[in-house]
Short mmCIF file of C-alpha atoms and ligand atoms in Angstrom, two decimals:
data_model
loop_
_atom_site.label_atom_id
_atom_site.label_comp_id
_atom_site.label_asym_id
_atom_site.label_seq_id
_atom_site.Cartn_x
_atom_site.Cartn_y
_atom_site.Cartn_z
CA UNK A 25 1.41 -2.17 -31.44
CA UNK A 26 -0.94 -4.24 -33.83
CA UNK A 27 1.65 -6.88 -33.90
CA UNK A 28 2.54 -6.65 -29.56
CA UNK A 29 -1.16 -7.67 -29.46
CA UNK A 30 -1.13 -10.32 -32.07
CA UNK A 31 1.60 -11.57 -30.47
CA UNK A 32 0.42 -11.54 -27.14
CA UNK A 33 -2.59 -13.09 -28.03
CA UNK A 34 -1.08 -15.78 -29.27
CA UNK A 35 0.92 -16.52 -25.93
CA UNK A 36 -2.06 -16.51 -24.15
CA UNK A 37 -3.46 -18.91 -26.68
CA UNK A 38 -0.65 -21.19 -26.17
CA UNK A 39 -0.80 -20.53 -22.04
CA UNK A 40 -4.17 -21.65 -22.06
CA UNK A 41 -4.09 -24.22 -24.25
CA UNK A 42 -1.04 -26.12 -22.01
CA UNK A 43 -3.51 -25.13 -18.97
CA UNK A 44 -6.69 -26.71 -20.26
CA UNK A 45 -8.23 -24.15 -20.90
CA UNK A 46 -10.64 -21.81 -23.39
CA UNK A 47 -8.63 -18.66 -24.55
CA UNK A 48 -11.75 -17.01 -25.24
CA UNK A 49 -12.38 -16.69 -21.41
CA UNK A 50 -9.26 -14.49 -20.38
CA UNK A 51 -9.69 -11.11 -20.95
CA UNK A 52 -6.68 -8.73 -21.92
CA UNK A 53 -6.95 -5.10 -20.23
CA UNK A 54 -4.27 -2.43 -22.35
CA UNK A 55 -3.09 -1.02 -18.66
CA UNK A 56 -2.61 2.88 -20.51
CA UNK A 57 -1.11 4.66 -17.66
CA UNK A 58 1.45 7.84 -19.37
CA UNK A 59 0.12 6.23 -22.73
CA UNK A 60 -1.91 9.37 -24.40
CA UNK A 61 -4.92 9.44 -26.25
CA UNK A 62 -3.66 9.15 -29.74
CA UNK A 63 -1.86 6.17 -28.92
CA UNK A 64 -4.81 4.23 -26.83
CA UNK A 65 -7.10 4.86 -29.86
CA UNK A 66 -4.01 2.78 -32.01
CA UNK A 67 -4.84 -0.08 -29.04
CA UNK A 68 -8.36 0.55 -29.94
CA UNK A 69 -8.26 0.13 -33.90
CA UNK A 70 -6.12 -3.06 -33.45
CA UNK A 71 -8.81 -4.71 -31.41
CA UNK A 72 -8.35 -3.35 -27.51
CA UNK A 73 -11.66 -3.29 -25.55
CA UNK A 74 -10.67 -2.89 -22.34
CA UNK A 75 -8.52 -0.19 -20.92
CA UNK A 76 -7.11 -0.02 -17.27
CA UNK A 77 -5.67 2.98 -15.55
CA UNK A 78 -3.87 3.11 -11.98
CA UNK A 79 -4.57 6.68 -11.31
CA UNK A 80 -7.78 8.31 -10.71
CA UNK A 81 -6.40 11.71 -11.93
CA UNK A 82 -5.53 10.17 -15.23
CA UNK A 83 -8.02 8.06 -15.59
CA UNK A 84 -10.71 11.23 -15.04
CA UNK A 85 -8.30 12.84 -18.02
CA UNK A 86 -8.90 10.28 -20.68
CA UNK A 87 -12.19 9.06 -20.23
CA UNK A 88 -14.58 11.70 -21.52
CA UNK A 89 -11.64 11.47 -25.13
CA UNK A 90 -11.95 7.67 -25.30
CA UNK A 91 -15.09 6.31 -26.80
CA UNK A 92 -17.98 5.21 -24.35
CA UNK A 93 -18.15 1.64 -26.06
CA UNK A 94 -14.86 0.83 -24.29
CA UNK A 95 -14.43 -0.54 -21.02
CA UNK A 96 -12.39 1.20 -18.02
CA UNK A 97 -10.97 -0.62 -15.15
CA UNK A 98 -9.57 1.15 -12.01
CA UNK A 99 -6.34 -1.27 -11.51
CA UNK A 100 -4.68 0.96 -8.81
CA UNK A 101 -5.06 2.32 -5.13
CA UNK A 102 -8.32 4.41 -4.88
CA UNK A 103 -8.52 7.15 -2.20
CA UNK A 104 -11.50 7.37 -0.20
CA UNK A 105 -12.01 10.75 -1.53
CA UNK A 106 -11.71 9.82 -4.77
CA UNK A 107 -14.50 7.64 -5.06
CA UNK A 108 -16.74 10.03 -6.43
CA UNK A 109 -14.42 10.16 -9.32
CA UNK A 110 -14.39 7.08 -10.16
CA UNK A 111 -18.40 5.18 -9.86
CA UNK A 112 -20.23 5.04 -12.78
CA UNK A 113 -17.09 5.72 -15.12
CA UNK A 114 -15.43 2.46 -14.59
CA UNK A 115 -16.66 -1.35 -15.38
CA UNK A 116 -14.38 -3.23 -12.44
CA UNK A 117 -12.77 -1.59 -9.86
CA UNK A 118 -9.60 -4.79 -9.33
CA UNK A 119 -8.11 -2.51 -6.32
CA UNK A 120 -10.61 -2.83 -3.08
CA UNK A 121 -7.83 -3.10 -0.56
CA UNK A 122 -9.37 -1.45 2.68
CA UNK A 123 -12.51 -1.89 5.01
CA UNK A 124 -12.65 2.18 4.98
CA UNK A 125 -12.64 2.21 1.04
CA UNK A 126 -15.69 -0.32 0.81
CA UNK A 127 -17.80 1.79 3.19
CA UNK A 128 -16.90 4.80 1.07
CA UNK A 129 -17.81 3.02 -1.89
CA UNK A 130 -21.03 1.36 -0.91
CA UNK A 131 -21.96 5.02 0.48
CA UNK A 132 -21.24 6.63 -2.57
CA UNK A 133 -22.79 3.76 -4.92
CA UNK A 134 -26.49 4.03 -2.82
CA UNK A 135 -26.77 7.89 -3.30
CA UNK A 136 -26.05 6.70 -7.04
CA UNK A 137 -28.56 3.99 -7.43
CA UNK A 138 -25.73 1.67 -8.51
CA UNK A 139 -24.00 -1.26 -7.53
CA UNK A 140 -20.04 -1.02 -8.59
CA UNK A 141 -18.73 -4.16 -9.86
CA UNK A 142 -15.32 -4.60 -7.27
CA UNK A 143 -12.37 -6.81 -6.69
CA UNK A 144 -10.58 -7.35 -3.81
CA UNK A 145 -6.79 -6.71 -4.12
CA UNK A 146 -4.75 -9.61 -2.00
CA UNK A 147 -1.22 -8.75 -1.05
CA UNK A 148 0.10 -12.55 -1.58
CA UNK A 149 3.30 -11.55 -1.73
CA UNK A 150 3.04 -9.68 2.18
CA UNK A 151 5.59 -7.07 0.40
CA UNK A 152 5.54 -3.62 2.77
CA UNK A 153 5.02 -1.54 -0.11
CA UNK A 154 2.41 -3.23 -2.11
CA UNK A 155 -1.66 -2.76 -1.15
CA UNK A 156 -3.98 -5.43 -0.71
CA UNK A 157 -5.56 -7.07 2.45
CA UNK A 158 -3.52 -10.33 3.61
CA UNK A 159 -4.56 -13.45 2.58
CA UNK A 160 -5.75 -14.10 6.63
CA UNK A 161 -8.30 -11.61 6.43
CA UNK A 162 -9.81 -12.55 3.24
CA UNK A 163 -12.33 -14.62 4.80
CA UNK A 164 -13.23 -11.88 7.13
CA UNK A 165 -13.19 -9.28 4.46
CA UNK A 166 -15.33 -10.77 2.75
CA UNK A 167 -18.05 -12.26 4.83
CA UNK A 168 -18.43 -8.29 6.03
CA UNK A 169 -18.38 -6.88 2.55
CA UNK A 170 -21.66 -9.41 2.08
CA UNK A 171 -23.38 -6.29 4.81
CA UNK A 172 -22.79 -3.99 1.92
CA UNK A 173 -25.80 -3.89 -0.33
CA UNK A 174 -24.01 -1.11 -3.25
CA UNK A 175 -20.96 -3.64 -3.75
CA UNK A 176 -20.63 -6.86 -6.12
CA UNK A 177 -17.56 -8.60 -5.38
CA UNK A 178 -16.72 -10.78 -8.24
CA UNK A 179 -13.38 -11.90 -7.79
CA UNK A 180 -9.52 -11.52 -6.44
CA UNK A 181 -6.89 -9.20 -7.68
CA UNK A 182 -3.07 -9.60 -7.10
CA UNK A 183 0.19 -8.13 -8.17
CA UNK A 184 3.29 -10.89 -8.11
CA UNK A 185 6.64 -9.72 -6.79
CA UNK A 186 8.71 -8.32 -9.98
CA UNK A 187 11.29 -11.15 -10.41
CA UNK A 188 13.66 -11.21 -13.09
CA UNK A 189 11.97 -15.66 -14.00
CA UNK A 190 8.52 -15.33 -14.30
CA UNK A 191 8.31 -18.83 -12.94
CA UNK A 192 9.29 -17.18 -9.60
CA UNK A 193 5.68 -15.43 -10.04
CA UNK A 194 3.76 -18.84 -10.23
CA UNK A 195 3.40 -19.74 -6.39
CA UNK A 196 1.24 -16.38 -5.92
CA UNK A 197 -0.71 -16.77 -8.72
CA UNK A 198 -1.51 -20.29 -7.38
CA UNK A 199 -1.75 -18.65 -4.34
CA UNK A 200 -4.39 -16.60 -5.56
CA UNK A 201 -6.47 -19.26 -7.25
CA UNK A 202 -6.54 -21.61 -4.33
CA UNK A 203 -7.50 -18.64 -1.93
CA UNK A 204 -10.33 -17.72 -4.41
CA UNK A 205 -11.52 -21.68 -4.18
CA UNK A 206 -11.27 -21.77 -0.79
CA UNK A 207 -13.69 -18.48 -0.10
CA UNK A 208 -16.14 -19.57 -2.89
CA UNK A 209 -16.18 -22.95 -1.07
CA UNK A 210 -17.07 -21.38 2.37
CA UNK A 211 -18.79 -18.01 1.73
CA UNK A 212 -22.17 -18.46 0.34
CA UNK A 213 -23.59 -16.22 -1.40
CA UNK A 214 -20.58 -14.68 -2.50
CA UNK A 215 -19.31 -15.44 -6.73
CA UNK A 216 -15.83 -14.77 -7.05
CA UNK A 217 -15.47 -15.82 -10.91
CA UNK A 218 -12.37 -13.58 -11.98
CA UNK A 219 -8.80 -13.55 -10.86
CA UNK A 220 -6.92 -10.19 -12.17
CA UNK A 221 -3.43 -10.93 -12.04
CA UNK A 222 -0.60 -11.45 -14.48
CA UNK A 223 1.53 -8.28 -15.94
CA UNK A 224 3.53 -7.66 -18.74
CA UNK A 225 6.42 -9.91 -16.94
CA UNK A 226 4.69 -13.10 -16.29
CA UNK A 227 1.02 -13.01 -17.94
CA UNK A 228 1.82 -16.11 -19.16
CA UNK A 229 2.27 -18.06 -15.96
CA UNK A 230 -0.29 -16.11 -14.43
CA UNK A 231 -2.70 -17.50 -17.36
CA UNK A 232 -1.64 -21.55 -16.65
CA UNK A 233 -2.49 -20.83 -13.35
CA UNK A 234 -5.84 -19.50 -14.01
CA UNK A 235 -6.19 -15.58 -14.44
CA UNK A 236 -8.97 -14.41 -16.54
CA UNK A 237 -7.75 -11.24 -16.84
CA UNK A 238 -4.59 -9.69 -17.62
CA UNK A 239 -3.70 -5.84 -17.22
CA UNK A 240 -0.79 -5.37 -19.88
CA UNK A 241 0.63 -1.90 -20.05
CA UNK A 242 4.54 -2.59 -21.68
CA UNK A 243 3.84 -5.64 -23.84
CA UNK A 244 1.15 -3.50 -25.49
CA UNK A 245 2.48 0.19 -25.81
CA UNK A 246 6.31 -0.71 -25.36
CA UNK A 247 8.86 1.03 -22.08
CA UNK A 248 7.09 3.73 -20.23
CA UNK A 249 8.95 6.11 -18.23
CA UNK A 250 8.61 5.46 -15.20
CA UNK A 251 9.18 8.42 -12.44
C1 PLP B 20 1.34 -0.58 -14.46
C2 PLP B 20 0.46 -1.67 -13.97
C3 PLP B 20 0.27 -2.83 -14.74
C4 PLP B 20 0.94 -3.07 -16.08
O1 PLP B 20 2.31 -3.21 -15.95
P1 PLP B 20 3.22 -3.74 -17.15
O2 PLP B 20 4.35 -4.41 -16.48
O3 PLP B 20 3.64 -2.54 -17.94
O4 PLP B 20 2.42 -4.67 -17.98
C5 PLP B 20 -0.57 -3.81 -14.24
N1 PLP B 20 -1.18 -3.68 -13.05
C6 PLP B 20 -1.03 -2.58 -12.29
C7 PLP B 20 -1.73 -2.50 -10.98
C8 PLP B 20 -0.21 -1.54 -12.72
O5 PLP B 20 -0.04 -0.46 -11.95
#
């Protein structure tokens, strides 16, 4: 594992380096979904400060083992009802995909006294089965969520089609990027600084074309099972 990250690191070095840009600035998230405790707090001792889970259920699981000083990010679909689960446990929720699930969360986050730090998950792709609103209604999305006084959007999230050439990813990454200077261009008062996108498959395209953070689940832990 120690030596996964090392060498991950190092592509994303490289990555940024051919992109222009500072290293230093992309952030690696150890995605540690059906990874268990034992093995996250390996991630931890070889320099992982940022964990990301898809599910609430496991997520709510691990958190109270893991030490506070680390930093949780909710990467996957988040129930309305699960809300409550989730605000005040993670840093970054990347997965606001639904006008329902930012009223639930700006309810939630005023009877909290907080302001969650959100997201918003863009289906680029327009694949059926993935989440995210389409790139169309960003604008829309957006301008509304400024209504919401217990949100802070800071940024876009996407997940690239699997393809078997990561290049293949690239146009939705760029996608992404362009969408993200487009909205910061036209929305004021809104500052979307991060892009989340970029998986084990093609983090290092997704870097060139300008994600600051990457959720890595397989490069760092190695094959999970998936059901
Ligand atoms: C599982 C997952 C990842 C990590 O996937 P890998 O291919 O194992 O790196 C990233 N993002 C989301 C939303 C995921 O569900």
């Amino acid at each position: 594992m120690r030596e996964n990250l090392i060498n991950i690191r190092e592509r994303v070095r490289l990555a940024a380096f051919r992109a222009g840009r500072d290293p230093q600035t992309i952030k690696i998230i150890a995605v540690t979904k059906r990874v268990d405790v034992p093995r996250i707090m390996e991630a931890v001792a070889a320099g992982v400060t940022d964990l990301g889970e898809n599910r609430v259920q496991e997520l709510s699981a691990k958190v109270d083992k893991i030490p506070s000083s680390l930093h949780w990010h909710l990467i996957g679909h988040l129930q309305t009802n699960k809300v409550k689960h989730v605000l005040g446990k993670v840093e970054l929720i990347h997965s606001l995909d639904s006008w329902n699930l930012a009223v639930e969360l700006d309810r939630q986050a005023a009877r909290m006294e907080i302001i969650p730090r959100v997201l918003v998950q863009v289906n680029v792709s327009g694949e059926e089965t993935k989440y995210g609103i389409n790139p169309g209604e960003a604008y829309d999305f957006i301008t509304e969520l400024k209504n919401l006084g217990h949100i802070k959007v800071e940024g876009l999230m996407t997940i690239a089609p699997f393809v078997d050439n990561p290049q293949e990813a690239r146009p939705f990454f760029r996608e992404l990027r362009l969408l993200s200077r487009e909205l910061n261009e036209k929305i004021s008062g809104v500052e979307l600084k991060h892009l989340s996108m970029g998986m084990t498959n093609d983090y290092e395209v997704a870097v060139e074309e300008g994600s600051d953070m990457l959720r890595l689940g397989t490069a760092i832990f190695g094959a999970r099972i998936d059901q």
